[in-house]
CSV table of C-alpha atoms in Angstrom, one decimal:
chain,number,residue,atom,x,y,z
E,1,MET,CA,100.4,107.5,82.0
E,2,GLY,CA,100.9,109.1,78.4
E,3,ARG,CA,103.1,111.7,79.6
E,4,THR,CA,105.1,109.1,82.3
E,5,GLY,CA,105.3,106.3,80.8
E,6,PRO,CA,104.5,103.3,82.0
E,7,ASP,CA,108.1,102.9,83.8
E,8,GLY,CA,106.3,103.8,87.6
E,9,GLY,CA,107.5,107.9,86.8
E,10,VAL,CA,103.3,108.8,87.5
E,11,GLY,CA,103.3,109.4,91.5
E,12,ARG,CA,106.0,111.7,91.1
E,13,PHE,CA,104.8,113.7,88.0
E,14,LEU,CA,100.9,114.0,90.8
E,15,VAL,CA,103.2,115.5,93.1
E,16,ASP,CA,105.5,117.2,91.0
E,17,SER,CA,102.6,119.2,89.1
E,18,GLY,CA,100.4,120.2,92.3
E,19,ARG,CA,97.7,117.4,92.5
E,20,LEU,CA,98.9,115.8,94.8
E,21,SER,CA,100.7,116.4,98.2
E,22,ASP,CA,103.5,113.6,98.8
E,23,ALA,CA,101.2,113.2,102.2
E,24,GLU,CA,98.5,113.0,100.1
E,25,LEU,CA,100.1,110.1,97.5
E,26,GLU,CA,101.3,108.1,100.6
E,27,ILE,CA,98.3,107.7,102.5
E,28,CYS,CA,96.8,106.8,98.9
E,29,HIS,CA,99.4,104.2,98.5
E,30,LEU,CA,99.1,103.2,101.9
E,31,GLY,CA,95.7,102.7,102.0
E,32,ALA,CA,95.6,100.5,98.6
E,33,LEU,CA,98.5,98.5,99.7
E,34,PHE,CA,97.4,97.2,103.4
E,35,ASP,CA,93.9,96.5,101.3
E,36,ALA,CA,95.4,94.4,99.0
E,37,ALA,CA,97.4,92.5,100.8
E,38,TYR,CA,94.7,91.8,103.9
E,39,PHE,CA,93.1,90.3,100.5
E,40,ALA,CA,95.9,87.7,99.3
E,41,LEU,CA,96.8,87.1,102.8
E,42,GLY,CA,94.3,87.7,104.8
E,43,HIS,CA,91.9,83.9,104.6
E,44,GLY,CA,95.3,82.1,105.2
E,45,SER,CA,95.9,81.2,101.2
E,46,GLY,CA,98.0,84.0,100.5
E,47,PRO,CA,100.0,84.2,96.7
E,48,ARG,CA,102.5,81.6,95.6
E,49,GLY,CA,105.1,84.1,94.5
E,50,PHE,CA,106.3,87.2,94.0
E,51,GLN,CA,107.7,88.6,90.9
E,52,ARG,CA,110.9,89.6,91.4
E,53,GLY,CA,111.8,93.3,89.8
E,54,ALA,CA,107.9,93.7,88.9
E,55,ALA,CA,107.0,97.3,89.4
E,56,HIS,CA,104.1,99.5,89.6
E,57,TRP,CA,103.4,102.5,87.1
E,58,LEU,CA,102.4,105.0,90.0
E,59,GLY,CA,106.3,104.5,91.1
E,60,PRO,CA,108.0,104.0,94.3
E,61,VAL,CA,106.0,106.0,97.3
E,62,ARG,CA,107.6,104.7,100.8
E,63,ALA,CA,108.8,101.1,101.7
E,64,VAL,CA,107.3,99.1,103.5
E,65,GLY,CA,108.5,96.5,106.0
E,66,ALA,CA,106.8,92.9,105.7
E,67,VAL,CA,106.1,93.1,109.7
E,68,ALA,CA,104.0,95.9,108.5
E,69,VAL,CA,101.8,94.1,106.4
E,70,GLU,CA,101.1,91.4,108.6
E,71,ARG,CA,100.5,93.8,111.7
E,72,GLU,CA,97.7,95.2,108.6
E,73,THR,CA,96.2,92.6,107.7
E,74,ARG,CA,96.0,90.7,111.1
E,75,ARG,CA,93.8,94.4,112.2
E,76,ARG,CA,92.0,94.4,109.0
E,77,GLY,CA,90.4,90.8,109.5
E,78,LYS,CA,89.8,91.8,113.5
E,79,LEU,CA,88.3,95.1,113.0
E,80,LEU,CA,85.8,92.6,110.0
E,81,ASP,CA,85.3,90.3,112.6
E,82,SER,CA,84.2,92.8,115.7
E,83,LEU,CA,81.5,94.2,113.4
E,84,TRP,CA,80.3,90.6,112.0
E,85,PRO,CA,82.3,87.5,113.2
E,86,TYR,CA,81.1,85.9,109.8
E,87,PRO,CA,83.3,85.8,107.3
E,88,GLN,CA,81.3,84.3,104.5
E,89,VAL,CA,79.3,87.2,103.5
E,90,ASP,CA,82.4,89.0,102.4
E,91,THR,CA,82.7,86.5,99.3
E,92,GLU,CA,78.6,85.2,98.6
E,93,PRO,CA,76.1,87.1,96.7
E,94,VAL,CA,74.9,89.5,98.6
E,95,VAL,CA,71.0,88.9,99.4
E,96,LEU,CA,68.8,91.3,101.0
E,97,ARG,CA,66.8,90.8,104.7
E,98,ARG,CA,63.5,92.4,106.1
E,99,PRO,CA,64.9,93.5,109.4
E,100,ASP,CA,62.2,94.2,112.7
E,101,GLY,CA,61.6,96.9,113.8
E,102,ARG,CA,64.8,97.2,116.0
E,103,ALA,CA,67.3,97.7,113.1
E,104,PRO,CA,69.4,100.7,113.1
E,105,ALA,CA,68.9,102.7,110.2
E,106,VAL,CA,70.9,102.8,107.6
E,107,THR,CA,73.0,105.3,106.2
E,108,SER,CA,72.7,106.9,102.7
E,109,ARG,CA,75.9,104.7,102.1
E,110,GLN,CA,74.5,101.8,103.1
E,111,ARG,CA,71.6,102.1,101.0
E,112,ALA,CA,73.6,102.7,97.8
E,113,VAL,CA,75.2,98.9,98.8
E,114,LEU,CA,71.7,97.9,99.5
E,115,ALA,CA,70.2,98.9,95.9
E,116,LEU,CA,72.8,97.0,94.2
E,117,ALA,CA,72.3,93.8,96.9
E,118,ASP,CA,70.1,91.3,94.1
E,119,GLY,CA,71.5,88.1,95.4
E,120,VAL,CA,73.9,87.9,92.5
E,121,ARG,CA,76.0,91.1,92.8
E,122,THR,CA,79.6,89.4,95.2
E,123,PRO,CA,80.9,92.6,97.7
E,124,ALA,CA,83.3,92.6,95.3
E,125,ARG,CA,80.9,93.3,92.0
E,126,ILE,CA,78.7,96.1,94.9
E,127,ALA,CA,82.2,97.6,94.8
E,128,ARG,CA,83.1,98.2,91.6
E,129,GLU,CA,80.0,99.3,90.3
E,130,LEU,CA,79.6,101.8,93.4
E,131,GLY,CA,83.1,103.0,92.3
E,132,ARG,CA,84.4,102.4,96.3
E,133,PRO,CA,87.2,100.5,97.9
E,134,ALA,CA,86.0,97.1,98.2
E,135,PHE,CA,87.6,96.4,102.0
E,136,HIS,CA,85.6,99.4,102.5
E,137,THR,CA,82.2,97.7,101.2
E,138,LEU,CA,83.2,94.8,103.4
E,139,ILE,CA,83.0,96.5,106.4
E,140,ASP,CA,79.7,98.2,105.1
E,141,ILE,CA,78.5,94.6,105.0
E,142,ARG,CA,79.1,93.1,107.9
E,143,ARG,CA,77.4,96.1,109.7
E,144,LEU,CA,74.6,95.4,107.5
E,145,ALA,CA,74.7,92.0,108.5
E,146,ALA,CA,74.8,92.4,111.9
E,147,ALA,CA,71.8,94.1,111.3
E,148,GLY,CA,69.8,91.6,110.0
E,149,HIS,CA,69.9,93.6,106.8
E,150,ILE,CA,71.5,91.3,103.8
E,151,ALA,CA,71.4,87.3,105.1
E,152,THR,CA,74.2,85.5,106.4
E,153,PRO,CA,74.9,82.5,104.1
E,154,ARG,CA,75.8,79.2,106.2
E,155,PRO,CA,79.5,78.6,105.5
E,156,ALA,CA,80.3,75.4,103.3
E,157,ARG,CA,82.8,74.5,106.6
E,158,PRO,CA,81.7,73.5,110.2
E,159,GLY,CA,83.2,76.5,112.0
E,160,PRO,CA,85.6,77.3,114.9
E,161,PRO,CA,84.2,75.4,118.3
E,162,GLY,CA,82.2,78.1,119.9
E,163,ARG,CA,81.1,79.7,116.9
E,164,PRO,CA,77.5,80.6,116.8
E,165,ASP,CA,75.7,79.3,113.7
E,166,PRO,CA,74.4,81.9,111.7
E,167,PRO,CA,71.0,83.4,110.7
E,168,GLY,CA,69.9,82.1,107.3
E,169,ARG,CA,67.6,84.0,104.9
E,170,SER,CA,64.8,84.0,106.9
E,171,GLY,CA,63.1,84.8,110.6
E,172,ALA,CA,64.3,86.3,113.1
E,173,CYS,CA,66.6,89.4,113.1
E,174,ALA,CA,69.9,88.8,112.9
E,175,PRO,CA,71.4,88.2,117.1
E,176,PRO,CA,73.8,90.3,118.2
E,177,ALA,CA,77.7,89.3,117.8
E,178,PRO,CA,79.0,86.8,120.5
E,179,ASP,CA,81.7,88.8,123.1
E,180,ARG,CA,84.8,87.7,121.4
E,181,GLY,CA,87.8,89.3,123.3
E,182,PRO,CA,91.5,89.3,122.3
E,183,ALA,CA,91.6,85.5,123.2
E,184,ALA,CA,88.4,84.9,121.1
E,185,ALA,CA,88.7,87.2,117.9
E,186,ALA,CA,88.5,84.3,115.4
E,187,PHE,CA,90.6,85.6,112.7
E,188,THR,CA,93.1,83.1,110.0
E,189,ASP,CA,96.2,84.4,110.5
E,190,PRO,CA,98.3,84.8,107.6
E,191,ASP,CA,100.9,82.7,105.9
E,192,ILE,CA,103.3,83.7,108.7
E,193,ASP,CA,105.8,81.6,106.9
E,194,LEU,CA,105.3,84.0,103.4
E,195,LEU,CA,105.6,86.6,105.0
E,196,ARG,CA,108.9,85.8,106.5
E,197,ARG,CA,110.8,85.3,103.6
E,198,LEU,CA,109.8,87.9,101.4
E,199,ARG,CA,111.0,90.1,104.9
E,200,ASP,CA,114.0,88.3,104.3
E,201,ALA,CA,114.7,88.4,100.6
E,202,LEU,CA,113.3,92.2,101.3
E,203,GLU,CA,116.4,93.2,104.4
E,204,ALA,CA,118.9,90.8,101.6
E,205,THR,CA,118.2,93.9,98.9
E,206,LEU,CA,119.1,96.4,101.3
């Protein structure tokens, strides 16, 4: 930022100076963009609007259409649900459980997450303290909840029909996730109307 200023030249500077290749910059850009889109759109609320002409200090890397954003938002939601279909673990403070002997061993990466699970820190805060992407931390959280290492809080509102109640904060190891065929994936669609308006606005500028 000190060399390029806030006018969107950081990405190009990193490539031109040899610190990153074009492919590496694009991978970082797309990963961050699609992860951010999941948090902004994945639960159906969506942002209230977009600021016309807003630019990021990284600068232009690759144009991404609204259809691709929608597809990747859905894919991330389905991935998390396939691991453990209780989205409330994504936002509530992480509480440790004592799993039974059938629970799989944790990896070193997951162990670092468990070390910060104190019933106060949320997954987002744990991700910040570990310096990890928030979505990657959600994957660890869902896997740990499915294995019974962390508690699954009960939802504030009743879940969809057919979805089992989550395990409590005490008791036996969490049950395995239910069979989730293509038609049974419980995922809140992103704000489709918002994405379509965004697509139309982008196409109008071409």
